[in-house]
Coordinates of C-alpha atoms in Angstrom, one line a residue:
Chain A
X1 CA 82.3 114.4 162.0
X2 CA 83.6 113.0 158.7
X3 CA 87.2 112.3 157.7
X4 CA 89.3 114.6 155.9
X5 CA 90.0 113.4 152.3
X6 CA 92.0 116.1 150.5
X7 CA 94.5 118.1 152.4
X8 CA 96.2 121.0 150.7
X9 CA 98.9 123.0 152.6
X10 CA 100.6 126.2 151.8
X11 CA 100.3 125.8 148.1
X12 CA 101.8 128.3 145.7
X13 CA 100.0 128.5 142.3
X14 CA 102.3 129.6 139.5
X15 CA 102.4 129.6 135.8
X16 CA 105.9 130.1 134.7
X17 CA 107.3 133.0 136.6
X18 CA 103.8 134.5 137.4
X19 CA 102.5 133.8 140.8
X20 CA 98.7 133.5 140.9
X21 CA 98.1 132.8 144.4
X22 CA 100.2 131.9 147.6
X23 CA 99.8 130.2 150.8
X24 CA 96.7 128.2 149.7
X25 CA 95.6 125.8 152.4
X26 CA 92.3 124.0 152.8
X27 CA 90.9 120.5 153.3
X28 CA 87.8 118.8 152.1
X29 CA 85.8 116.2 154.0
X30 CA 85.1 112.9 152.3
X31 CA 81.8 112.5 150.6
X32 CA 81.3 116.3 150.1
X33 CA 80.6 118.5 147.1
X34 CA 82.6 121.8 147.0
X35 CA 82.8 124.6 144.3
X36 CA 85.7 126.8 143.5
X37 CA 84.7 130.2 142.3
X38 CA 86.7 133.3 141.3
X39 CA 87.3 135.8 138.5
X40 CA 89.0 134.7 135.3
X41 CA 92.8 134.2 135.7
X42 CA 92.7 133.8 139.5
X43 CA 94.1 130.3 139.2
X44 CA 91.0 128.0 139.5
X45 CA 92.1 125.6 136.7
X46 CA 95.8 125.9 137.9
X47 CA 94.6 124.7 141.2
X48 CA 92.7 121.7 139.9
X49 CA 95.7 120.9 137.6
X50 CA 98.2 121.2 140.6
X51 CA 96.0 118.7 142.7
X52 CA 95.9 116.5 139.7
X53 CA 99.7 116.6 139.3
X54 CA 99.5 117.9 135.8
X55 CA 100.9 121.1 137.0
X56 CA 104.2 121.4 138.7
X57 CA 104.1 121.6 142.5
X58 CA 106.2 124.6 143.3
X59 CA 105.6 124.9 147.0
X60 CA 103.5 123.2 149.7
X61 CA 102.0 119.8 150.0
X62 CA 99.1 118.0 148.7
X63 CA 97.7 114.6 150.0
X64 CA 94.6 112.5 149.5
X65 CA 93.6 110.0 152.2
X66 CA 97.0 110.6 153.8
X67 CA 98.9 109.8 150.7
X68 CA 101.2 112.7 149.3
X69 CA 101.4 113.5 145.6
X70 CA 105.2 113.6 146.1
X71 CA 105.5 110.1 147.0
X72 CA 103.0 108.7 144.4
X73 CA 103.6 107.6 140.8
X74 CA 101.2 108.8 138.1
X75 CA 99.3 105.6 138.3
X76 CA 99.0 105.5 142.2
X77 CA 97.8 109.2 142.1
X78 CA 95.3 108.4 139.5
X79 CA 93.7 105.8 142.0
X80 CA 93.2 108.7 144.3
X81 CA 92.1 111.6 142.1
X82 CA 90.0 111.5 139.0
X83 CA 89.4 114.3 136.6
X84 CA 86.4 115.4 134.5
X85 CA 87.7 117.9 131.8
X86 CA 85.6 120.7 130.5
X87 CA 86.0 119.2 127.1
X88 CA 87.9 116.1 126.0
X89 CA 90.6 116.5 123.3
X90 CA 89.9 113.0 121.9
X91 CA 89.3 113.3 118.1
X92 CA 89.5 109.7 117.1
X93 CA 86.4 107.6 116.8
X94 CA 86.7 105.6 120.1
X95 CA 83.6 103.9 121.3
X96 CA 82.0 105.2 124.6
X97 CA 82.6 102.0 126.4
X98 CA 86.3 102.1 125.6
X99 CA 86.5 105.8 126.9
X100 CA 84.9 104.7 130.1
X101 CA 87.2 101.7 130.3
X102 CA 90.2 104.0 130.3
X103 CA 89.3 104.8 134.0
X104 CA 90.7 101.3 134.9
X105 CA 94.3 102.1 133.6
X106 CA 95.1 103.6 137.0
X107 CA 94.5 99.9 138.4
X108 CA 95.7 97.7 135.5
X109 CA 98.3 99.8 133.6
X110 CA 99.4 98.0 130.7
X111 CA 97.6 94.8 131.7
X112 CA 94.2 93.6 130.5
X113 CA 90.9 94.4 132.1
X114 CA 89.6 92.0 134.6
X115 CA 86.1 90.8 135.4
X116 CA 85.7 93.4 138.3
X117 CA 86.7 96.2 135.8
X118 CA 84.1 95.1 133.3
X119 CA 81.4 95.0 135.8
X120 CA 82.4 98.5 137.1
X121 CA 82.0 99.8 133.5
X122 CA 78.6 98.0 133.0
X123 CA 77.4 99.4 136.3
X124 CA 78.3 103.1 135.3
X125 CA 76.9 102.6 131.8
X126 CA 73.6 101.7 133.5
X127 CA 73.8 104.3 136.2
X128 CA 74.3 107.1 133.7
X129 CA 71.9 105.6 131.2
X130 CA 74.5 105.3 128.5
X131 CA 73.8 101.7 127.3
X132 CA 72.3 102.9 124.0
X133 CA 75.6 105.0 123.3
X134 CA 78.2 102.3 124.4
X135 CA 79.3 101.5 120.9
X136 CA 79.0 105.0 119.4
X137 CA 82.0 106.9 118.7
X138 CA 82.7 109.5 121.4
X139 CA 83.6 112.1 119.0
X140 CA 80.2 111.9 117.4
X141 CA 78.3 112.7 120.7
X142 CA 76.8 116.0 121.5
X143 CA 78.7 118.3 124.1
X144 CA 76.1 117.2 126.7
X145 CA 76.4 113.5 126.1
X146 CA 80.2 113.7 126.0
X147 CA 80.2 115.5 129.5
X148 CA 77.9 112.6 130.7
X149 CA 80.4 110.0 129.4
X150 CA 83.3 111.8 131.2
X151 CA 81.3 111.9 134.4
X152 CA 80.6 108.2 134.0
X153 CA 84.4 107.6 133.5
X154 CA 85.3 109.3 136.7
X155 CA 82.6 107.1 138.5
X156 CA 84.1 104.0 137.1
X157 CA 87.5 105.0 138.4
X158 CA 88.5 103.8 142.0
X159 CA 89.5 107.4 142.9
X160 CA 87.5 108.9 145.9
X161 CA 88.2 112.5 144.8
X162 CA 86.8 113.9 141.6
X163 CA 88.0 117.2 140.2
X164 CA 85.6 118.8 137.5
X165 CA 86.5 121.7 135.4
X166 CA 83.5 123.9 134.7
X167 CA 81.1 120.9 134.3
X168 CA 78.1 123.2 133.5
X169 CA 79.9 125.3 130.8
X170 CA 78.1 125.5 127.4
X171 CA 75.3 123.2 128.6
X172 CA 71.6 123.9 128.0
X173 CA 69.1 123.8 130.9
X174 CA 68.2 120.2 130.1
X175 CA 71.7 119.0 130.3
X176 CA 72.4 121.1 133.6
X177 CA 69.6 119.2 135.2
X178 CA 71.0 116.0 134.1
X179 CA 74.5 117.0 135.2
X180 CA 73.2 118.0 138.7
X181 CA 71.4 114.6 138.9
X182 CA 74.8 112.9 137.9
X183 CA 76.6 114.7 140.5
X184 CA 74.3 113.5 143.3
X185 CA 74.8 110.1 142.0
X186 CA 78.6 110.4 142.2
X187 CA 78.1 111.6 145.8
X188 CA 75.8 108.7 146.6
X189 CA 78.6 106.5 145.4
X190 CA 80.8 107.8 148.1
X191 CA 82.9 110.2 145.8
X192 CA 84.1 113.7 146.9
X193 CA 83.7 116.3 144.3
X194 CA 85.6 119.5 143.9
X195 CA 84.4 121.6 140.9
X196 CA 85.3 124.8 139.3
X197 CA 82.1 126.7 138.5
X198 CA 81.2 130.3 137.1
X199 CA 77.4 130.6 137.5
X200 CA 76.3 131.3 140.9
X201 CA 72.9 129.4 140.2
X202 CA 75.0 126.2 139.4
X203 CA 77.1 126.9 142.6
X204 CA 73.9 127.0 144.8
X205 CA 72.5 124.0 142.9
X206 CA 75.6 121.7 142.7
X207 CA 77.8 122.5 145.7
X208 CA 77.3 122.3 149.5
X209 CA 80.3 124.5 150.3
X210 CA 82.4 127.0 148.3
X211 CA 86.0 128.1 148.0
X212 CA 86.7 131.6 146.6
X213 CA 89.9 132.1 144.8
X214 CA 90.9 135.8 144.1
X215 CA 93.4 138.6 145.1
X216 CA 96.0 135.8 145.3
X217 CA 94.2 134.2 148.3
X218 CA 91.7 131.5 149.1
X219 CA 88.7 132.0 151.1
X220 CA 86.6 129.1 152.6
X221 CA 85.3 126.5 152.3
X222 CA 82.2 128.1 153.5
X223 CA 78.4 128.5 152.7
X224 CA 77.9 130.6 149.6
X225 CA 75.4 132.9 151.5
X226 CA 78.0 133.5 154.3
X227 CA 80.7 134.3 151.7
X228 CA 78.3 136.8 150.0
X229 CA 77.1 138.2 153.2
X230 CA 80.8 138.8 154.4
X231 CA 81.5 140.6 151.2
X232 CA 84.3 138.1 150.1
X233 CA 82.6 137.4 146.8
X234 CA 82.1 141.0 146.0
X235 CA 85.8 141.9 146.9
X236 CA 87.4 139.3 144.7
X237 CA 85.1 139.8 141.6
X238 CA 84.9 143.7 142.2
X239 CA 81.1 143.8 141.8
X240 CA 78.1 144.3 144.0
X241 CA 75.6 141.3 144.3
X242 CA 71.9 141.7 144.6
X243 CA 69.7 138.7 145.4
X244 CA 66.5 139.0 143.1
X245 CA 63.7 136.4 142.3
X246 CA 64.7 134.8 139.3
X247 CA 63.4 132.2 136.7
X248 CA 64.0 128.6 138.0
X249 CA 63.7 125.4 136.0
X250 CA 62.6 121.9 137.0
X251 CA 62.6 118.7 135.0
X252 CA 59.2 118.0 133.2
X253 CA 60.3 114.3 133.6
X254 CA 63.1 112.6 135.4
X255 CA 66.3 113.6 133.6
Chain B
X1 CA 85.0 94.1 112.7
X2 CA 86.0 91.5 115.3
X3 CA 89.8 91.3 115.8
X4 CA 89.9 87.6 114.9
X5 CA 88.2 88.2 111.6
X6 CA 90.4 91.1 110.9
X7 CA 93.5 89.2 111.7
X8 CA 92.3 86.3 109.5
X9 CA 91.5 88.6 106.6
X10 CA 94.9 90.3 106.8
X11 CA 96.8 87.0 107.1
X12 CA 95.0 85.8 103.9
X13 CA 96.1 89.1 102.3
X14 CA 99.7 88.6 103.5
X15 CA 99.8 85.2 102.2
X16 CA 98.4 86.1 98.8
X17 CA 100.8 88.9 98.5
X18 CA 103.7 86.6 99.5
X19 CA 102.8 84.0 96.9
X20 CA 102.3 86.7 94.2
X21 CA 105.7 88.1 95.0
X22 CA 107.3 84.7 94.6
X23 CA 105.2 84.0 91.4
X24 CA 105.6 87.2 89.5
X25 CA 108.6 89.1 88.1
X26 CA 110.6 90.0 85.1
X27 CA 112.0 86.6 84.6
X28 CA 109.8 83.5 84.0
X29 CA 109.8 80.6 86.3
X30 CA 109.2 78.2 83.3
X31 CA 112.8 77.4 83.0
X32 CA 113.6 74.7 85.6
X33 CA 117.5 75.4 85.5
X34 CA 116.9 78.9 87.0
X35 CA 113.6 78.4 89.0
X36 CA 115.3 77.6 92.3
X37 CA 117.7 80.6 92.2
X38 CA 115.0 83.0 91.1
X39 CA 112.7 81.8 93.8
X40 CA 115.4 82.2 96.4
X41 CA 116.1 85.7 95.3
X42 CA 112.5 86.6 95.3
X43 CA 112.1 85.1 98.8
X44 CA 114.8 87.2 100.1
X45 CA 113.3 90.5 98.5
X46 CA 109.9 89.5 99.7
X47 CA 111.0 89.1 103.4
X48 CA 112.9 92.3 103.2
X49 CA 109.8 94.1 101.8
X50 CA 107.8 92.6 104.6
X51 CA 110.1 93.9 107.2
X52 CA 110.2 97.4 105.7
X53 CA 106.4 97.5 105.4
X54 CA 105.7 96.2 108.9
X55 CA 108.2 98.7 110.4
X56 CA 106.9 101.7 108.6
X57 CA 103.2 100.9 109.3
X58 CA 103.8 100.4 113.1
X59 CA 106.0 103.6 113.2
X60 CA 103.0 105.4 111.6
X61 CA 100.7 103.9 114.4
X62 CA 103.1 105.2 117.1
X63 CA 103.4 108.7 115.7
X64 CA 99.6 109.1 115.0
X65 CA 98.8 108.2 118.6
X66 CA 101.5 110.3 120.1
X67 CA 100.5 113.4 118.1
X68 CA 96.9 112.5 118.2
X69 CA 96.8 113.3 114.5
X70 CA 95.7 110.9 111.7
X71 CA 97.8 112.9 109.3
X72 CA 101.0 112.4 111.3
X73 CA 103.5 109.7 110.0
X74 CA 106.9 108.7 110.6
X75 CA 108.3 111.5 108.5
X76 CA 106.9 114.2 110.8
X77 CA 109.5 113.4 113.5
X78 CA 112.4 113.9 110.9
X79 CA 113.8 110.5 111.5
X80 CA 113.0 109.2 107.9
X81 CA 114.9 112.1 106.4
X82 CA 117.7 111.7 108.9
X83 CA 118.0 108.0 108.1
X84 CA 117.9 108.8 104.4
X85 CA 120.7 111.4 104.8
X86 CA 122.8 109.0 106.8
X87 CA 122.5 106.4 104.0
X88 CA 123.2 109.0 101.3
X89 CA 126.3 110.3 103.1
X90 CA 127.6 106.8 103.5
X91 CA 127.1 106.3 99.7
X92 CA 128.9 109.6 98.9
X93 CA 131.8 109.0 101.1
X94 CA 132.1 105.5 100.1
X95 CA 132.0 106.7 96.4
X96 CA 134.5 109.3 96.9
X97 CA 136.8 106.9 98.7
X98 CA 136.3 104.4 95.8
X99 CA 137.2 107.1 93.4
X100 CA 140.4 108.0 95.2
X101 CA 141.5 104.4 95.6
X102 CA 140.5 103.8 91.9
X103 CA 137.9 101.0 93.0
X104 CA 134.9 100.3 90.8
X105 CA 131.8 101.2 92.7
X106 CA 129.6 98.5 91.2
X107 CA 132.2 95.9 92.1
X108 CA 132.2 96.8 95.8
X109 CA 128.4 97.1 96.2
X110 CA 128.3 94.4 98.9
X111 CA 130.5 96.4 101.2
X112 CA 128.5 99.5 100.5
X113 CA 125.2 97.6 101.2
X114 CA 126.5 96.7 104.6
X115 CA 127.6 100.3 105.4
X116 CA 124.4 102.0 104.3
X117 CA 122.0 100.5 107.1
X118 CA 124.7 101.7 109.7
X119 CA 124.7 105.1 108.1
X120 CA 120.9 105.2 108.2
X121 CA 120.9 104.2 111.8
X122 CA 123.5 107.0 112.8
X123 CA 121.4 109.5 110.7
X124 CA 118.1 108.4 112.5
X125 CA 120.0 108.5 115.9
X126 CA 121.1 112.0 115.3
X127 CA 117.7 113.1 114.4
X128 CA 116.0 111.5 117.3
X129 CA 118.8 113.0 119.7
X130 CA 118.0 116.4 118.3
X131 CA 114.4 115.9 118.7
X132 CA 114.6 114.6 122.3
X133 CA 116.9 117.6 123.2
X134 CA 114.1 119.9 121.6
X135 CA 111.5 118.1 123.5
X136 CA 113.3 118.8 126.9
X137 CA 114.0 122.5 125.9
X138 CA 110.4 123.0 124.8
X139 CA 109.0 121.8 128.2
X140 CA 107.6 118.7 126.4
X141 CA 105.0 120.7 124.4
X142 CA 103.6 118.4 121.7
X143 CA 103.0 121.1 119.1
X144 CA 106.6 122.3 119.5
X145 CA 107.8 118.7 119.1
X146 CA 105.8 118.3 115.8
X147 CA 107.2 121.6 114.6
X148 CA 110.8 120.6 115.5
X149 CA 110.2 117.2 113.6
X150 CA 108.9 119.0 110.6
X151 CA 111.9 121.4 110.6
X152 CA 114.4 118.5 111.0
X153 CA 112.7 116.7 108.0
X154 CA 113.1 119.9 105.9
X155 CA 116.7 120.3 107.1
X156 CA 117.7 116.7 106.5
X157 CA 115.9 116.6 103.1
X158 CA 117.7 119.8 101.9
X159 CA 121.1 118.2 103.1
X160 CA 120.1 115.0 101.2
X161 CA 119.5 117.1 98.1
X162 CA 122.9 118.7 98.5
X163 CA 124.5 115.2 98.8
X164 CA 122.7 114.0 95.8
X165 CA 123.8 117.0 93.6
X166 CA 127.4 116.6 94.8
X167 CA 127.3 112.9 93.8
X168 CA 126.3 113.8 90.1
X169 CA 130.0 114.3 89.4
X170 CA 130.3 110.5 89.3
X171 CA 127.5 109.0 87.0
X172 CA 127.5 105.6 88.7
X173 CA 127.4 107.1 92.3
X174 CA 124.8 109.8 91.5
X175 CA 122.6 107.0 90.0
X176 CA 123.0 104.7 93.1
X177 CA 122.2 107.7 95.4
X178 CA 119.1 108.7 93.5
X179 CA 117.9 105.1 93.4
X180 CA 118.3 104.7 97.1
X181 CA 116.4 108.0 97.9
X182 CA 113.4 106.8 95.8
X183 CA 113.4 103.5 97.6
X184 CA 113.8 100.1 96.2
X185 CA 114.4 96.4 97.0
X186 CA 116.5 95.5 94.1
X187 CA 119.5 93.2 95.2
X188 CA 118.2 92.9 98.9
X189 CA 119.4 89.7 100.5
X190 CA 119.4 87.8 103.7
X191 CA 122.0 89.9 105.4
X192 CA 119.6 93.0 105.1
X193 CA 116.9 90.7 107.0
X194 CA 119.5 89.7 109.6
X195 CA 120.3 93.3 110.3
X196 CA 116.8 94.7 110.5
X197 CA 114.5 92.0 111.4
X198 CA 115.3 91.8 115.1
X199 CA 114.9 95.5 115.6
X200 CA 111.7 95.4 113.7
X201 CA 110.4 92.5 115.7
X202 CA 111.3 94.0 119.0
X203 CA 109.9 97.3 118.0
X204 CA 106.5 95.8 117.0
X205 CA 106.4 94.0 120.4
X206 CA 107.3 97.1 122.3
X207 CA 104.4 99.0 120.4
X208 CA 102.1 96.2 121.2
X209 CA 103.0 96.3 125.0
X210 CA 102.5 100.1 125.0
X211 CA 99.1 99.8 123.3
X212 CA 97.0 100.3 126.4
X213 CA 98.9 103.6 127.2
X214 CA 98.6 104.7 123.6
X215 CA 94.9 104.3 123.7
X216 CA 94.6 106.6 126.6
X217 CA 97.0 109.0 125.1
X218 CA 94.4 109.7 122.3
X219 CA 92.6 111.7 124.9
X220 CA 95.4 114.3 125.2
X221 CA 98.4 114.5 127.5
X222 CA 96.7 116.2 130.4
X223 CA 93.7 113.8 130.4
X224 CA 96.1 110.8 130.0
X225 CA 98.1 112.0 132.9
X226 CA 95.0 112.4 135.1
X227 CA 94.1 108.6 134.2
X228 CA 97.4 107.4 135.3
X229 CA 99.6 107.2 132.1
X230 CA 103.2 108.3 132.7
X231 CA 103.0 110.5 129.8
X232 CA 106.8 111.5 129.5
X233 CA 107.9 107.9 129.7
X234 CA 105.5 106.7 127.0
X235 CA 106.4 109.6 124.8
X236 CA 110.2 109.0 125.1
X237 CA 109.9 105.2 124.4
X238 CA 107.3 105.4 121.6
X239 CA 109.2 108.2 119.8
X240 CA 112.4 106.2 120.1
X241 CA 110.7 102.9 118.8
X242 CA 109.1 104.9 116.0
X243 CA 112.5 106.3 115.1
X244 CA 114.2 102.8 115.3
X245 CA 111.5 101.2 113.1
X246 CA 111.7 104.1 110.4
X247 CA 115.5 103.8 110.4
X248 CA 115.3 100.0 109.7
X249 CA 112.8 100.5 107.1
X250 CA 114.8 103.3 105.4
X251 CA 118.0 101.3 105.7
X252 CA 116.7 98.3 103.9
X253 CA 114.0 99.9 101.6
X254 CA 115.2 103.4 101.1
X255 CA 112.8 106.3 101.0
X256 CA 109.4 104.4 100.9
X257 CA 106.5 106.9 101.0
X258 CA 102.9 106.8 102.5
X259 CA 103.1 103.4 104.1
X260 CA 103.2 104.8 107.6
X261 CA 100.4 107.3 106.8
X262 CA 97.9 105.2 105.0
X263 CA 97.9 101.8 106.6
X264 CA 96.9 103.0 110.1
X265 CA 94.2 105.1 108.7
X266 CA 92.7 102.3 106.5
X267 CA 92.7 100.0 109.6
X268 CA 91.5 102.5 112.3
X269 CA 87.8 102.3 111.5
X270 CA 88.0 98.5 111.7
X271 CA 90.1 98.5 114.9
X272 CA 87.9 101.1 116.6
X273 CA 91.2 103.0 117.4
X274 CA 92.2 100.2 119.8
X275 CA 96.0 100.0 119.5
X276 CA 96.1 96.3 120.8
X277 CA 94.3 95.4 117.6
X278 CA 95.8 98.2 115.4
X279 CA 99.4 97.5 116.0
X280 CA 99.4 93.8 115.0
X281 CA 97.0 94.5 112.2
X282 CA 99.3 97.4 110.8
X283 CA 102.4 95.2 111.0
X284 CA 100.5 92.5 108.8
X285 CA 99.0 95.0 106.4
X286 CA 102.0 97.2 106.1
X287 CA 104.0 94.0 105.1
X288 CA 101.4 92.8 102.6
X289 CA 101.1 96.4 101.0
X290 CA 104.8 96.8 100.5
X291 CA 105.3 93.3 99.1
X292 CA 102.4 94.1 96.5
X293 CA 103.9 97.4 95.7
X294 CA 107.4 95.7 95.2
X295 CA 105.6 93.1 92.7
X296 CA 104.2 96.2 90.9
X297 CA 107.8 97.5 90.3
X298 CA 108.6 94.2 88.8
X299 CA 105.7 93.5 86.6
X300 CA 104.7 97.1 85.4
X301 CA 106.2 97.6 81.9
X302 CA 108.9 100.3 82.1
X303 CA 112.2 101.4 80.4
X304 CA 114.2 100.9 83.7
X305 CA 113.6 99.8 87.2
X306 CA 110.5 101.5 88.8
X307 CA 111.6 102.7 92.4
X308 CA 109.4 101.2 95.2
X309 CA 108.8 104.7 96.6
X310 CA 107.1 105.7 93.4
X311 CA 104.8 102.9 93.3
X312 CA 103.8 103.3 97.0
X313 CA 103.3 107.1 96.4
X314 CA 101.2 106.4 93.2
X315 CA 99.0 103.9 95.0
X316 CA 99.1 105.5 98.4
X317 CA 98.2 109.0 97.5
X318 CA 94.8 108.4 95.9
X319 CA 93.9 106.0 98.6
X320 CA 94.7 108.5 101.2
X321 CA 92.6 111.1 99.5
X322 CA 89.7 108.7 99.5
X323 CA 90.2 107.8 103.2
X324 CA 90.4 111.6 104.1
X325 CA 87.1 112.2 102.3
X326 CA 85.4 109.5 104.0
X327 CA 86.8 110.0 107.4
X328 CA 86.2 113.8 107.4
X329 CA 82.6 112.8 108.3
X330 CA 83.9 110.7 111.2
X331 CA 86.3 113.2 112.6
X332 CA 83.9 116.1 112.1

């Protein structure tokens, strides 16, 4: 039996006065991969941002490894939770190695990087095969390459929990395979992954369990097949789901 | 470029600009009787120029990092215009008082020169206060802060124009206010340095200390927050220091344009957007740039005194257009 890493209790998801969902409670085991699915506007990104501390906590509690968000500073919380946004807002020509080095801000703050930080950065550059891009400005990379750098940054952080906002969005088949591979590497490193996904193929390929957010409630975590068979997914999306044989894709060489 | 090479190159530029500022001017150094006095006057003026340039350039670095926009400058937070309005109001009130008491304005310039920086600080302080109240009311949305800053700039610039037009009743006073608005270092002395230099020095050090946080802030506030940056704290202090640096620059140099905009942009590519390199580099380059522009105001043949702000604008605008064209490839 694994230890619980993330514990969310009676959370209220709210944007301004609008309540998106109430009484959200769930927990994630350490070293697991979990997807959050649900229709647009259900509050998936709001849930991620609330766990990150970007969105105000209106009600309920969140803790990671027993540490509560309310009793943690920004820097302390970033040592527990890392974030991979769908797209970085970075517009300045900052080298890839520096973007990855930002992951160590949570540890060092305004101080200088230490040898251990440099070794961690070198290690993820190698792990994510980014050595050739290390000096290239981040804003000149393709969307897929940028996503890989952001994943590498989360791997270089000391946070055990990584939140990913639609990591497969706008990626072609080749980059989706690279991403799936990268997610496995993150899990091998001992990270726990919680990701917002839209495409059911990605859900079955990337996640071990699924949370369904819709109708102002949260269902799961559970196996995707269970959630489909019990009709939860159909209810929140308002659609019927048929399983059909479909095109699948495999790497022609190791991505 | 390696930081050490960059610092060395900029230090040489600063040294050359410093020496040229001492060597060139409207009066020749050939006459030994006046040489020491002229050099002393030029030295004071050069140090004031260096303070103003360094302050504006570092204020530019701070605003560009906070707004994540290479087109942002100290003027976008409205503090430059606020400081200028404060200085203009002091000049107007002092001129009015001098008129009532039948004092000759040109004979009491020393008192006025002491009061103008205080007026600039009050104006900048008021502008910063309104901005920070707006930040709180607007739930800390960066776009709203930017728009409030631009509106404050327009508001204070309009009030400044009103003050300037009111001052035209008195020829001497009107001329003084217009000269102040266009920027200039004519008659600047050590007391200006004593007033501004401590704030400028502490402001540059503060900006340098915040550099690692400013680097991460380039990724946007949500991302920076997720990486552990205390975004609200960084924004409050960096906005405050940008405002103080701008106020100091305006109080000793008047309305000097473009320095905060072009210096960070020229250096950014060489510094790879690393603020630990960019802040000190901008301070040195800003100082050298304003000193050189001040030298131009003295050596370019003209009917009267060419305002410093005119020279920085004339040199700065074309340079900025070239940078924009070059960097459009980088940012796109």
